[in-house]
Amino acid sequence: MIYHSTRDTGLQVSSAQAIVKGIAPDGGLFVPGEKPKISIEDIAGLVDKSYREKAKGILELFLSDFTKEEISDCVEKAYNKTKFETDSIAPLYELNDTAYILELWHGPTCAFKDMALQILPHLMTTSMKKIGIDKQVAILVATSGDTGKAALEGFKDVDGTKIQVFFPTGGVSEMQKKQMVTQEGNNVAVTSVNGNFDDAQSGVKAIFGDKEFGAALEQRGSLLSSANSINWGRLVPQIIYYVSAYCDLVKADKIKAGDAVNVCVPTGNFGNILAAWYAKEMGIPIRKFICASNENNVLTDFIRTGVYDKNRAFKATISPSMDILISSNLERLLFDITGGDEGRVREWMQELQQTGRYEVPQVTKNKLKEYFYGGFCDDEGTKQTIAEVWKEYNYLMDTHTAVGYRVYRQYVEETGDTTKTIVASTANPFKFCSSVLEAVQGKPQEGTDEFEVGKILSELTGQKIPAGLAQLKEKEERFSEVCDKDAMKQIVDKFLG
Ligand SMILES: *Cc1c(COP(=O)(O)O)cnc(C)c1O
C-alpha cells in the first residue's frame, strides 16, 4: 500500500518511508492511498483474540510493506506485561447502560500517549532497516508535559535510538517535571529551557530546519527525527484500540457484531479521534464521533459552523493536554471528507498559516455534521462532572476524560441518542490529582505538594496511586541541566557525540 501527502497525492512513499520521514516534504501529512477493509465476519473472528493478536492483524493491513515477523516483533515489544499493568492493555469499563469508558492509561506513564509511543520506536527502527538506512535515530522533543515523558519511556534503551527532550522551565507541573528529570535509560537526555513552551518548540524547529547541522549529524551516523503526533507511526497504533473496544462490546454481549456504536473523544491535536475515524473507514460501524474540547474550543466552532479560526485567546485549563489552537491531524480528516481534494486542503492550510482562519463550503459542512458532533466544557463543568461521576458511580475520572463525558451527556440531552458509546479515557486521575481532589472534596487542597495531594486523594477515594507515580518522589534526579534557547543546538550536538 502506498502513502501520499494530503496536499499532493502524487507525492508517494511506502509506510516505512512515511514513518521515517514523519511529515511530507510539502508540509502535508502522509495518509494511506486506500483504506484496508474488514468485514463483520472478520470482526467476529477478532473477538476472542488478545490485544496483541488484534494489533498484529490491523497493523498488517496498514503496514503492508512490513513482514509478519517484523510486525509481530514490534507488537510483542510494546504491548506486554512489563510495559502495561493489565494484559488487556486497553480495558473497557461499563459505566452505565450506554457509556463505556475505554481506559487508555494503563501504560508506563499513565496517559494515553503510551498507546502509540510504546510501539513507535520499534516501528521506526524497523522502518530504517527496511529502507536501508544504517544510522541511529535521534529523536528531539519539545514538550509541555505528557508527550515528553511518554516519548522518553518509549525510546528508553531501544537499540539504535537516542532521545533528547526539552521542556520549558516554568511550563510543566511539578509531577511532570519529576517524571522527566528522573527518567532512566542509557540513551536519554532531558534539559530544561529558560522560557515558555513556544521557546522550547521554536528551538527544536530551528534545529530541524538547520540543514547544515542535520547533514553534519548524518555524517556522524545520526538521523534527526521527531515523535510528534502527525507521524503515521503514532496514528496507526491508535486504530487498534477502537477495534478492540468494539470487539469487547461484542464479547460482553452488549452489542452484536454489526451494530452501530458512537465514540466520544476528549480532543486536542485530533489524533485520537482521527484514529476512530480510520476504524470506521475500515468497517467498524461507528455512527457518530463526539468531539469534546475544553475552553480552547476551536474544533467545536469548526464542527458547528465550518469556520476554523485560531485567532482567539489561548486559555490555560485544568485539562492542559487539550490546550491547543491548531489541531494538526484535522488535515487528514479534511482530505477524506472532501473526497481527497488535495488542492482544497492545500489552500486551507495556506490560509490557516497566513490568516489563522479558513472556511469550508456547505457540502463539506454537511459532511462534517453528518458524522461529527462538537461540544466543549469549561473548568467548572469539568470539576462538576468528576464529582458527579464519582458520587453516582464510584468511578474516578481525570480532567480530560471528564471533559469528554460532559460533552457526551450534552450530546445525549440534545439528541436523545441512546446508542452505546465508547468514551475514550486519556489519563489516570492521579496524573492530575490536584484538580481531581479539588473536584471530589469540593475545595482546593492548600499548602501541600502534588505527592501529598495524591496520597490524600487515594485515602479519600480508596483508589490506588499507580506505581509509576507513587515511586517518583523517592527517585533520583538524573537531569538538572538548564539552558537558554540559543544553546539548544549545542546540547544536541554534545549529546549525539
Ligand atoms: C494528548 C492528550 C489528549 C489529546 O489527544 P489528541 O490526540 O491530541 O487529540 C487528551 N488527553 C490527554 C491526557 C492527552 O495526553
Short mmCIF file of C-alpha atoms and ligand atoms in Angstrom, two decimals:
data_model
loop_
_atom_site.label_atom_id
_atom_site.label_comp_id
_atom_site.label_asym_id
_atom_site.label_seq_id
_atom_site.Cartn_x
_atom_site.Cartn_y
_atom_site.Cartn_z
CA MET A 1 0.00 0.00 0.00
CA ILE A 2 1.29 3.45 -0.84
CA TYR A 3 1.04 6.56 1.31
CA HIS A 4 0.84 10.07 -0.08
CA SER A 5 0.71 13.66 1.12
CA THR A 6 -2.65 15.26 1.97
CA ARG A 7 -1.52 18.18 -0.19
CA ASP A 8 -0.25 16.23 -3.19
CA THR A 9 -1.40 12.70 -3.98
CA GLY A 10 1.49 12.40 -6.44
CA LEU A 11 3.96 12.54 -3.57
CA GLN A 12 4.08 8.83 -2.76
CA VAL A 13 6.06 6.74 -0.30
CA SER A 14 5.90 3.34 1.43
CA SER A 15 4.67 3.10 5.02
CA ALA A 16 8.25 2.63 6.23
CA GLN A 17 9.26 5.86 4.49
CA ALA A 18 6.21 7.68 5.88
CA ILE A 19 7.22 6.66 9.40
CA VAL A 20 10.88 7.62 8.98
CA LYS A 21 10.08 10.98 7.33
CA GLY A 22 7.28 11.92 9.79
CA ILE A 23 5.96 14.78 7.65
CA ALA A 24 5.70 15.02 3.85
CA PRO A 25 8.26 17.27 2.15
CA ASP A 26 5.49 19.67 1.03
CA GLY A 27 4.34 20.17 4.63
CA GLY A 28 1.36 17.83 4.22
CA LEU A 29 0.65 14.71 6.25
CA PHE A 30 1.02 11.17 4.96
CA VAL A 31 -2.23 9.23 4.52
CA PRO A 32 -2.84 5.72 3.15
CA GLY A 33 -3.67 5.68 -0.56
CA GLU A 34 -6.53 3.29 0.09
CA LYS A 35 -8.30 2.13 3.24
CA PRO A 36 -7.99 -1.55 4.10
CA LYS A 37 -11.37 -3.09 4.89
CA ILE A 38 -12.52 -5.61 7.44
CA SER A 39 -15.89 -7.33 7.26
CA ILE A 40 -18.34 -8.07 10.07
CA GLU A 41 -17.13 -11.69 9.88
CA ASP A 42 -13.53 -10.52 10.31
CA ILE A 43 -14.61 -8.51 13.35
CA ALA A 44 -16.42 -11.53 14.82
CA GLY A 45 -13.24 -13.52 14.27
CA LEU A 46 -11.22 -11.00 16.28
CA VAL A 47 -13.49 -11.00 19.32
CA ASP A 48 -11.72 -13.79 21.19
CA LYS A 49 -8.19 -12.74 20.23
CA SER A 50 -5.81 -10.97 22.60
CA TYR A 51 -4.98 -7.28 22.20
CA ARG A 52 -1.62 -8.27 20.73
CA GLU A 53 -3.21 -10.53 18.12
CA LYS A 54 -5.70 -7.83 17.15
CA ALA A 55 -2.85 -5.33 16.92
CA LYS A 56 -0.91 -7.58 14.57
CA GLY A 57 -3.93 -8.14 12.34
CA ILE A 58 -4.64 -4.43 11.97
CA LEU A 59 -1.06 -3.29 11.56
CA GLU A 60 -0.51 -5.91 8.84
CA LEU A 61 -3.31 -4.31 6.84
CA PHE A 62 -1.90 -0.81 7.05
CA LEU A 63 1.85 -1.55 7.01
CA SER A 64 1.77 -3.88 4.04
CA ASP A 65 5.49 -3.43 3.29
CA PHE A 66 6.39 -4.90 6.71
CA THR A 67 6.72 -8.68 7.09
CA LYS A 68 4.51 -10.54 9.57
CA GLU A 69 7.61 -11.21 11.67
CA GLU A 70 8.57 -7.55 11.78
CA ILE A 71 5.08 -6.52 12.91
CA SER A 72 4.89 -9.31 15.45
CA ASP A 73 8.25 -8.28 16.87
CA CYS A 74 7.17 -4.61 17.24
CA VAL A 75 3.85 -5.57 18.86
CA GLU A 76 5.38 -8.02 21.34
CA LYS A 77 7.97 -5.47 22.45
CA ALA A 78 5.34 -2.77 23.04
CA TYR A 79 2.16 -4.31 24.42
CA ASN A 80 3.38 -6.66 27.13
CA LYS A 81 3.17 -7.17 30.87
CA THR A 82 6.34 -5.31 31.72
CA LYS A 83 5.04 -2.17 29.97
CA PHE A 84 1.30 -2.29 30.74
CA GLU A 85 -0.30 -3.04 34.10
CA THR A 86 -3.09 -5.12 32.54
CA ASP A 87 -2.86 -7.79 29.89
CA SER A 88 -5.98 -6.47 28.22
CA ILE A 89 -3.84 -3.32 27.52
CA ALA A 90 -6.87 -1.06 26.88
CA PRO A 91 -9.77 -2.34 29.01
CA LEU A 92 -13.35 -1.17 28.57
CA TYR A 93 -15.22 -0.18 31.74
CA GLU A 94 -19.01 -0.23 31.80
CA LEU A 95 -20.10 2.97 33.49
CA ASN A 96 -23.80 2.51 32.72
CA ASP A 97 -26.10 1.13 30.02
CA THR A 98 -24.87 3.49 27.34
CA ALA A 99 -21.42 4.79 28.27
CA TYR A 100 -18.37 2.54 28.16
CA ILE A 101 -15.07 4.02 29.27
CA LEU A 102 -12.09 2.96 27.18
CA GLU A 103 -9.16 3.23 29.59
CA LEU A 104 -6.09 4.17 27.58
CA TRP A 105 -3.81 4.89 30.52
CA HIS A 106 -2.52 1.55 31.79
CA GLY A 107 0.90 2.10 30.24
CA PRO A 108 4.11 3.23 31.97
CA THR A 109 3.34 6.97 32.09
CA CYS A 110 -0.37 6.68 32.95
CA ALA A 111 -1.57 8.63 29.89
CA PHE A 112 -2.90 7.60 26.51
CA LYS A 113 0.23 8.74 24.66
CA ASP A 114 1.77 5.43 25.76
CA MET A 115 -0.58 3.53 23.43
CA ALA A 116 1.34 4.89 20.45
CA LEU A 117 4.70 5.84 21.91
CA GLN A 118 5.42 2.37 23.25
CA ILE A 119 5.40 0.94 19.73
CA LEU A 120 6.62 3.90 17.66
CA PRO A 121 10.34 3.39 18.44
CA HIS A 122 10.13 -0.19 17.16
CA LEU A 123 8.18 0.79 14.06
CA MET A 124 10.77 3.47 13.43
CA THR A 125 13.90 1.34 13.83
CA THR A 126 12.30 -1.43 11.76
CA SER A 127 11.42 1.10 9.05
CA MET A 128 15.01 2.38 8.98
CA LYS A 129 16.34 -1.14 8.48
CA LYS A 130 13.77 -1.83 5.77
CA ILE A 131 14.78 1.14 3.70
CA GLY A 132 18.46 0.50 4.31
CA ILE A 133 19.37 3.50 6.43
CA ASP A 134 22.21 2.39 8.63
CA LYS A 135 22.04 5.16 11.19
CA GLN A 136 20.82 5.73 14.69
CA VAL A 137 17.54 7.65 15.06
CA ALA A 138 17.97 10.77 17.16
CA ILE A 139 14.60 11.93 18.48
CA LEU A 140 14.15 15.55 19.52
CA VAL A 141 11.08 16.53 21.50
CA ALA A 142 9.83 19.83 22.85
CA THR A 143 7.13 19.11 25.39
CA SER A 144 4.63 20.91 27.57
CA GLY A 145 4.22 17.77 29.67
CA ASP A 146 2.81 14.39 28.75
CA THR A 147 4.40 13.75 25.37
CA GLY A 148 7.95 14.20 26.63
CA LYS A 149 7.64 11.59 29.34
CA ALA A 150 5.78 9.12 27.14
CA ALA A 151 8.40 9.51 24.39
CA LEU A 152 11.23 9.01 26.92
CA GLU A 153 9.63 5.81 28.22
CA GLY A 154 9.01 4.56 24.70
CA PHE A 155 12.52 5.13 23.38
CA LYS A 156 14.35 4.24 26.62
CA ASP A 157 17.06 1.65 25.89
CA VAL A 158 15.73 0.88 22.40
CA ASP A 159 18.75 -0.13 20.33
CA GLY A 160 19.61 2.26 17.53
CA THR A 161 17.86 5.25 19.09
CA LYS A 162 18.65 8.25 21.26
CA ILE A 163 16.22 10.80 22.64
CA GLN A 164 16.67 14.37 23.85
CA VAL A 165 13.71 16.11 25.48
CA PHE A 166 13.44 19.87 26.12
CA PHE A 167 10.81 21.24 28.49
CA PRO A 168 10.09 24.88 29.41
CA THR A 169 11.47 25.71 32.87
CA GLY A 170 8.24 27.17 34.21
CA GLY A 171 5.84 25.43 31.88
CA VAL A 172 5.26 21.96 33.32
CA SER A 173 3.71 20.73 36.55
CA GLU A 174 5.84 19.58 39.45
CA MET A 175 4.81 15.99 38.81
CA GLN A 176 5.54 16.19 35.10
CA LYS A 177 8.97 17.67 35.76
CA LYS A 178 9.77 14.99 38.29
CA GLN A 179 8.68 12.31 35.83
CA MET A 180 11.13 13.60 33.26
CA VAL A 181 14.20 14.51 35.30
CA THR A 182 14.22 11.09 36.98
CA GLN A 183 13.99 9.24 33.64
CA GLU A 184 16.03 6.05 33.45
CA GLY A 185 17.78 4.63 30.40
CA ASN A 186 21.20 4.92 28.80
CA ASN A 187 20.11 6.73 25.61
CA VAL A 188 18.06 9.57 27.08
CA ALA A 189 18.68 13.22 27.98
CA VAL A 190 16.39 15.85 29.45
CA THR A 191 17.09 19.58 29.52
CA SER A 192 15.04 22.46 30.79
CA VAL A 193 14.89 25.57 28.60
CA ASN A 194 14.55 29.07 30.02
CA GLY A 195 11.28 30.37 28.61
CA ASN A 196 7.86 29.01 27.75
CA PHE A 197 6.71 26.11 25.60
CA ASP A 198 6.90 28.19 22.41
CA ASP A 199 10.57 28.93 23.12
CA ALA A 200 11.34 25.24 23.53
CA GLN A 201 9.34 24.32 20.46
CA SER A 202 10.75 27.01 18.20
CA GLY A 203 14.23 25.98 19.37
CA VAL A 204 13.59 22.40 18.29
CA LYS A 205 12.07 23.55 14.99
CA ALA A 206 15.16 25.68 14.31
CA ILE A 207 17.36 22.61 14.81
CA PHE A 208 15.22 20.56 12.40
CA GLY A 209 15.37 23.44 9.91
CA ASP A 210 19.19 23.68 10.09
CA LYS A 211 20.14 21.61 7.03
CA GLU A 212 23.87 22.02 7.58
CA PHE A 213 23.66 20.75 11.13
CA GLY A 214 21.47 17.83 10.02
CA ALA A 215 23.96 16.87 7.33
CA ALA A 216 26.85 17.02 9.79
CA LEU A 217 24.96 14.75 12.20
CA GLU A 218 24.23 12.29 9.39
CA GLN A 219 27.93 12.15 8.62
CA ARG A 220 28.44 11.21 12.24
CA GLY A 221 25.77 8.50 11.99
CA SER A 222 22.63 10.10 13.43
CA LEU A 223 19.38 10.87 11.65
CA LEU A 224 17.24 13.52 13.36
CA SER A 225 13.58 12.62 13.71
CA SER A 226 10.52 13.61 15.68
CA ALA A 227 7.98 11.64 17.66
CA ASN A 228 5.09 14.06 17.35
CA SER A 229 1.54 13.09 16.71
CA ILE A 230 1.41 13.81 12.99
CA ASN A 231 3.72 10.84 12.35
CA TRP A 232 1.77 7.97 10.77
CA GLY A 233 3.61 5.63 13.15
CA ARG A 234 1.79 7.29 16.03
CA LEU A 235 -1.61 7.31 14.42
CA VAL A 236 -1.84 3.75 13.17
CA PRO A 237 -1.43 2.07 16.62
CA GLN A 238 -4.37 4.12 17.87
CA ILE A 239 -6.76 2.49 15.42
CA ILE A 240 -6.23 -0.81 17.22
CA TYR A 241 -7.93 0.15 20.47
CA TYR A 242 -11.13 1.25 18.77
CA VAL A 243 -11.37 -2.11 17.05
CA SER A 244 -10.53 -3.77 20.34
CA ALA A 245 -13.20 -1.78 22.25
CA TYR A 246 -15.82 -2.69 19.66
CA CYS A 247 -14.86 -6.36 19.94
CA ASP A 248 -15.05 -6.12 23.74
CA LEU A 249 -18.64 -4.85 23.49
CA VAL A 250 -19.50 -7.82 21.26
CA LYS A 251 -17.74 -10.22 23.58
CA ALA A 252 -19.62 -8.90 26.62
CA ASP A 253 -22.88 -9.33 24.71
CA LYS A 254 -23.67 -5.64 24.85
CA ILE A 255 -23.98 -5.44 21.06
CA LYS A 256 -23.99 -7.86 18.14
CA ALA A 257 -21.22 -7.71 15.55
CA GLY A 258 -22.52 -5.20 13.00
CA ASP A 259 -24.45 -2.98 15.43
CA ALA A 260 -23.52 0.69 15.34
CA VAL A 261 -21.81 2.48 18.24
CA ASN A 262 -20.75 6.07 18.88
CA VAL A 263 -17.37 7.23 20.12
CA CYS A 264 -16.62 10.27 22.26
CA VAL A 265 -13.06 11.59 22.45
CA PRO A 266 -11.53 14.40 24.53
CA THR A 267 -9.60 16.09 21.77
CA GLY A 268 -6.55 18.29 21.34
CA ASN A 269 -4.45 17.67 18.26
CA PHE A 270 -7.21 15.49 16.71
CA GLY A 271 -5.04 12.35 16.58
CA ASN A 272 -7.09 10.15 18.87
CA ILE A 273 -10.47 10.88 17.29
CA LEU A 274 -9.00 10.58 13.81
CA ALA A 275 -7.88 7.04 14.66
CA ALA A 276 -11.53 6.26 15.43
CA TRP A 277 -12.44 7.71 12.03
CA TYR A 278 -9.99 5.33 10.35
CA ALA A 279 -11.52 2.45 12.31
CA LYS A 280 -14.88 3.42 10.80
CA GLU A 281 -13.38 3.69 7.34
CA MET A 282 -12.07 0.15 7.78
CA GLY A 283 -15.52 -1.17 8.58
CA ILE A 284 -16.14 -0.77 12.32
CA PRO A 285 -19.74 0.50 12.45
CA ILE A 286 -19.31 3.87 14.17
CA ARG A 287 -22.24 6.22 13.71
CA LYS A 288 -21.29 9.44 15.47
CA PHE A 289 -17.97 10.97 16.51
CA ILE A 290 -18.41 13.19 19.54
CA CYS A 291 -15.50 15.62 19.63
CA ALA A 292 -15.04 17.12 23.10
CA SER A 293 -12.96 20.23 23.73
CA ASN A 294 -12.19 22.37 26.76
CA GLU A 295 -12.46 26.17 26.58
CA ASN A 296 -10.00 26.18 23.70
CA ASN A 297 -12.99 25.25 21.60
CA VAL A 298 -11.77 25.87 18.06
CA LEU A 299 -12.99 22.43 16.98
CA THR A 300 -16.46 22.86 18.47
CA ASP A 301 -16.89 26.02 16.42
CA PHE A 302 -15.48 24.36 13.33
CA ILE A 303 -17.86 21.41 13.51
CA ARG A 304 -20.83 23.70 14.15
CA THR A 305 -20.07 26.46 11.63
CA GLY A 306 -17.46 25.20 9.16
CA VAL A 307 -15.15 28.07 10.13
CA TYR A 308 -11.77 27.18 11.61
CA ASP A 309 -10.45 30.23 13.43
CA LYS A 310 -7.48 30.09 15.76
CA ASN A 311 -7.48 33.88 16.27
CA ARG A 312 -8.59 33.84 19.87
CA ALA A 313 -7.04 33.96 23.32
CA PHE A 314 -5.26 30.80 24.40
CA LYS A 315 -6.65 29.55 27.71
CA ALA A 316 -4.71 27.55 30.27
CA THR A 317 -7.16 24.97 31.65
CA ILE A 318 -7.14 22.04 34.08
CA SER A 319 -7.12 19.70 31.05
CA PRO A 320 -3.79 21.05 29.75
CA SER A 321 -3.12 18.28 27.22
CA MET A 322 -6.05 19.66 25.22
CA ASP A 323 -4.95 23.30 25.35
CA ILE A 324 -4.37 23.53 21.62
CA LEU A 325 -5.47 26.02 18.97
CA ILE A 326 -4.11 24.25 15.90
CA SER A 327 -5.26 20.64 15.66
CA SER A 328 -2.78 19.35 13.10
CA ASN A 329 -4.39 15.99 12.42
CA LEU A 330 -7.62 17.63 11.25
CA GLU A 331 -5.87 17.97 7.90
CA ARG A 332 -6.20 14.22 7.39
CA LEU A 333 -9.95 14.33 8.01
CA LEU A 334 -10.35 17.26 5.62
CA PHE A 335 -8.66 15.21 2.94
CA ASP A 336 -11.12 12.36 3.49
CA ILE A 337 -14.35 14.34 3.73
CA THR A 338 -13.57 16.32 0.59
CA GLY A 339 -13.16 13.05 -1.26
CA GLY A 340 -9.39 13.52 -1.43
CA ASP A 341 -9.34 17.10 -2.73
CA GLU A 342 -5.63 17.82 -2.33
CA GLY A 343 -5.94 21.31 -3.89
CA ARG A 344 -8.59 22.39 -1.42
CA VAL A 345 -6.61 21.03 1.54
CA ARG A 346 -3.51 22.85 0.34
CA GLU A 347 -5.42 26.13 0.07
CA TRP A 348 -6.99 25.86 3.52
CA MET A 349 -3.69 25.04 5.17
CA GLN A 350 -2.10 28.01 3.44
CA GLU A 351 -4.91 30.28 4.64
CA LEU A 352 -4.54 28.89 8.14
CA GLN A 353 -0.85 29.70 8.09
CA GLN A 354 -1.33 33.19 6.69
CA THR A 355 -4.51 34.37 8.42
CA GLY A 356 -5.19 31.80 11.11
CA ARG A 357 -8.59 31.06 9.58
CA TYR A 358 -10.37 29.18 6.80
CA GLU A 359 -13.93 28.26 5.96
CA VAL A 360 -15.11 25.08 4.24
CA PRO A 361 -18.03 25.11 1.75
CA GLN A 362 -21.57 23.94 2.53
CA VAL A 363 -21.11 20.45 1.14
CA THR A 364 -18.11 19.87 3.45
CA LYS A 365 -20.00 21.36 6.40
CA ASN A 366 -22.84 18.93 5.78
CA LYS A 367 -20.46 16.03 5.60
CA LEU A 368 -18.81 17.08 8.87
CA LYS A 369 -22.16 17.37 10.62
CA GLU A 370 -23.29 14.01 9.33
CA TYR A 371 -20.55 12.29 11.30
CA PHE A 372 -19.33 14.71 13.95
CA TYR A 373 -20.82 16.40 16.97
CA GLY A 374 -18.73 19.12 18.61
CA GLY A 375 -19.09 20.32 22.18
CA PHE A 376 -16.98 21.84 24.93
CA CYS A 377 -16.91 22.37 28.65
CA ASP A 378 -15.15 24.82 30.98
CA ASP A 379 -13.12 24.05 34.11
CA GLU A 380 -16.14 24.39 36.41
CA GLY A 381 -18.09 21.89 34.31
CA THR A 382 -15.09 19.56 34.28
CA LYS A 383 -14.80 19.52 38.07
CA GLN A 384 -18.54 19.17 38.49
CA THR A 385 -18.50 16.14 36.20
CA ILE A 386 -15.67 14.47 38.13
CA ALA A 387 -17.61 14.99 41.36
CA GLU A 388 -20.92 13.76 39.93
CA VAL A 389 -19.46 10.65 38.32
CA TRP A 390 -17.61 9.82 41.50
CA LYS A 391 -20.76 10.22 43.56
CA GLU A 392 -23.06 8.36 41.21
CA TYR A 393 -20.81 5.54 40.02
CA ASN A 394 -17.83 5.49 42.37
CA TYR A 395 -15.66 5.92 39.30
CA LEU A 396 -12.81 8.42 39.33
CA MET A 397 -12.13 10.31 36.11
CA ASP A 398 -9.25 12.57 35.23
CA THR A 399 -9.93 16.10 33.96
CA HIS A 400 -9.58 15.26 30.25
CA THR A 401 -11.91 12.28 30.45
CA ALA A 402 -14.40 14.40 32.37
CA VAL A 403 -14.49 16.92 29.51
CA GLY A 404 -15.32 14.01 27.22
CA TYR A 405 -18.03 12.59 29.45
CA ARG A 406 -19.62 16.01 29.98
CA VAL A 407 -19.88 16.63 26.26
CA TYR A 408 -21.21 13.11 25.75
CA ARG A 409 -24.06 13.93 28.13
CA GLN A 410 -24.73 17.22 26.34
CA TYR A 411 -24.99 15.22 23.14
CA VAL A 412 -27.47 12.75 24.61
CA GLU A 413 -29.56 15.56 26.05
CA GLU A 414 -29.67 17.35 22.71
CA THR A 415 -30.33 14.34 20.53
CA GLY A 416 -31.86 11.64 22.72
CA ASP A 417 -29.49 9.21 21.02
CA THR A 418 -29.01 6.16 23.27
CA THR A 419 -26.60 4.31 21.01
CA LYS A 420 -23.91 2.63 23.09
CA THR A 421 -20.93 4.94 23.23
CA ILE A 422 -17.23 4.32 23.72
CA VAL A 423 -15.82 7.24 25.72
CA ALA A 424 -12.04 7.48 25.43
CA SER A 425 -10.38 7.97 28.82
CA THR A 426 -6.99 9.55 28.25
CA ALA A 427 -5.26 9.80 31.63
CA ASN A 428 -5.15 8.18 35.03
CA PRO A 429 -6.86 10.55 37.53
CA PHE A 430 -3.76 10.58 39.74
CA LYS A 431 -1.81 12.22 36.96
CA PHE A 432 -3.87 15.38 37.51
CA CYS A 433 -4.52 14.81 41.19
CA SER A 434 -4.77 18.42 42.41
CA SER A 435 -7.72 19.20 40.16
CA VAL A 436 -9.31 15.80 40.74
CA LEU A 437 -9.02 16.13 44.52
CA GLU A 438 -10.44 19.64 44.38
CA ALA A 439 -13.39 18.31 42.40
CA VAL A 440 -14.08 15.39 44.72
CA GLN A 441 -13.79 17.27 48.02
CA GLY A 442 -15.33 20.48 46.67
CA LYS A 443 -12.41 22.75 47.57
CA PRO A 444 -8.73 23.06 46.71
CA GLN A 445 -6.15 21.38 48.95
CA GLU A 446 -3.90 24.14 50.26
CA GLY A 447 -0.27 24.03 51.22
CA THR A 448 0.84 20.58 50.07
CA ASP A 449 2.87 19.23 47.19
CA GLU A 450 1.50 17.02 44.43
CA PHE A 451 2.69 13.83 46.12
CA GLU A 452 0.85 14.63 49.32
CA VAL A 453 -2.23 15.51 47.29
CA GLY A 454 -2.04 12.11 45.60
CA LYS A 455 -2.00 10.41 48.99
CA ILE A 456 -4.97 12.38 50.23
CA LEU A 457 -6.91 11.57 47.06
CA SER A 458 -6.05 7.92 47.46
CA GLU A 459 -7.22 7.85 51.10
CA LEU A 460 -10.39 9.74 50.30
CA THR A 461 -11.42 7.53 47.38
CA GLY A 462 -9.80 4.21 48.22
CA GLN A 463 -8.21 4.17 44.75
CA LYS A 464 -4.60 3.13 44.40
CA ILE A 465 -1.93 5.55 43.22
CA PRO A 466 -0.31 3.92 40.16
CA ALA A 467 3.13 2.53 40.99
CA GLY A 468 4.88 4.69 38.40
CA LEU A 469 3.67 7.86 40.10
CA ALA A 470 3.95 6.66 43.70
CA GLN A 471 7.64 5.76 43.37
CA LEU A 472 8.50 9.04 41.79
CA LYS A 473 9.15 11.03 44.93
CA GLU A 474 11.99 8.80 46.03
CA LYS A 475 13.59 8.58 42.61
CA GLU A 476 16.96 10.14 41.99
CA GLU A 477 17.06 13.22 39.76
CA ARG A 478 19.36 12.45 36.87
CA PHE A 479 18.99 15.62 34.80
CA SER A 480 19.41 19.13 36.13
CA GLU A 481 20.78 20.95 33.09
CA VAL A 482 19.10 24.26 32.30
CA CYS A 483 19.88 26.15 29.09
CA ASP A 484 18.92 29.19 27.07
CA LYS A 485 17.07 28.71 23.83
CA ASP A 486 20.17 29.67 21.83
CA ALA A 487 22.17 26.86 23.40
CA MET A 488 19.82 24.01 22.48
CA LYS A 489 21.71 23.11 19.32
CA GLN A 490 25.00 22.76 21.22
CA ILE A 491 23.30 20.49 23.71
CA VAL A 492 22.04 18.20 20.95
CA ASP A 493 25.46 18.28 19.33
CA LYS A 494 27.17 17.20 22.54
CA PHE A 495 24.56 14.55 23.37
CA LEU A 496 24.86 12.86 19.99
CA GLY A 497 28.64 12.73 20.33
C1 LIG B 1 -2.65 14.23 24.16
C2 LIG B 1 -3.81 14.13 25.07
C3 LIG B 1 -5.13 14.41 24.64
C4 LIG B 1 -5.44 14.90 23.24
O1 LIG B 1 -5.30 13.91 22.27
P1 LIG B 1 -5.18 14.28 20.73
O2 LIG B 1 -4.84 13.02 20.03
O3 LIG B 1 -4.06 15.30 20.65
O4 LIG B 1 -6.49 14.87 20.31
C5 LIG B 1 -6.16 14.24 25.55
N1 LIG B 1 -5.93 13.86 26.83
C6 LIG B 1 -4.68 13.59 27.28
C7 LIG B 1 -4.50 13.18 28.70
C8 LIG B 1 -3.58 13.71 26.42
O5 LIG B 1 -2.35 13.44 26.89
#
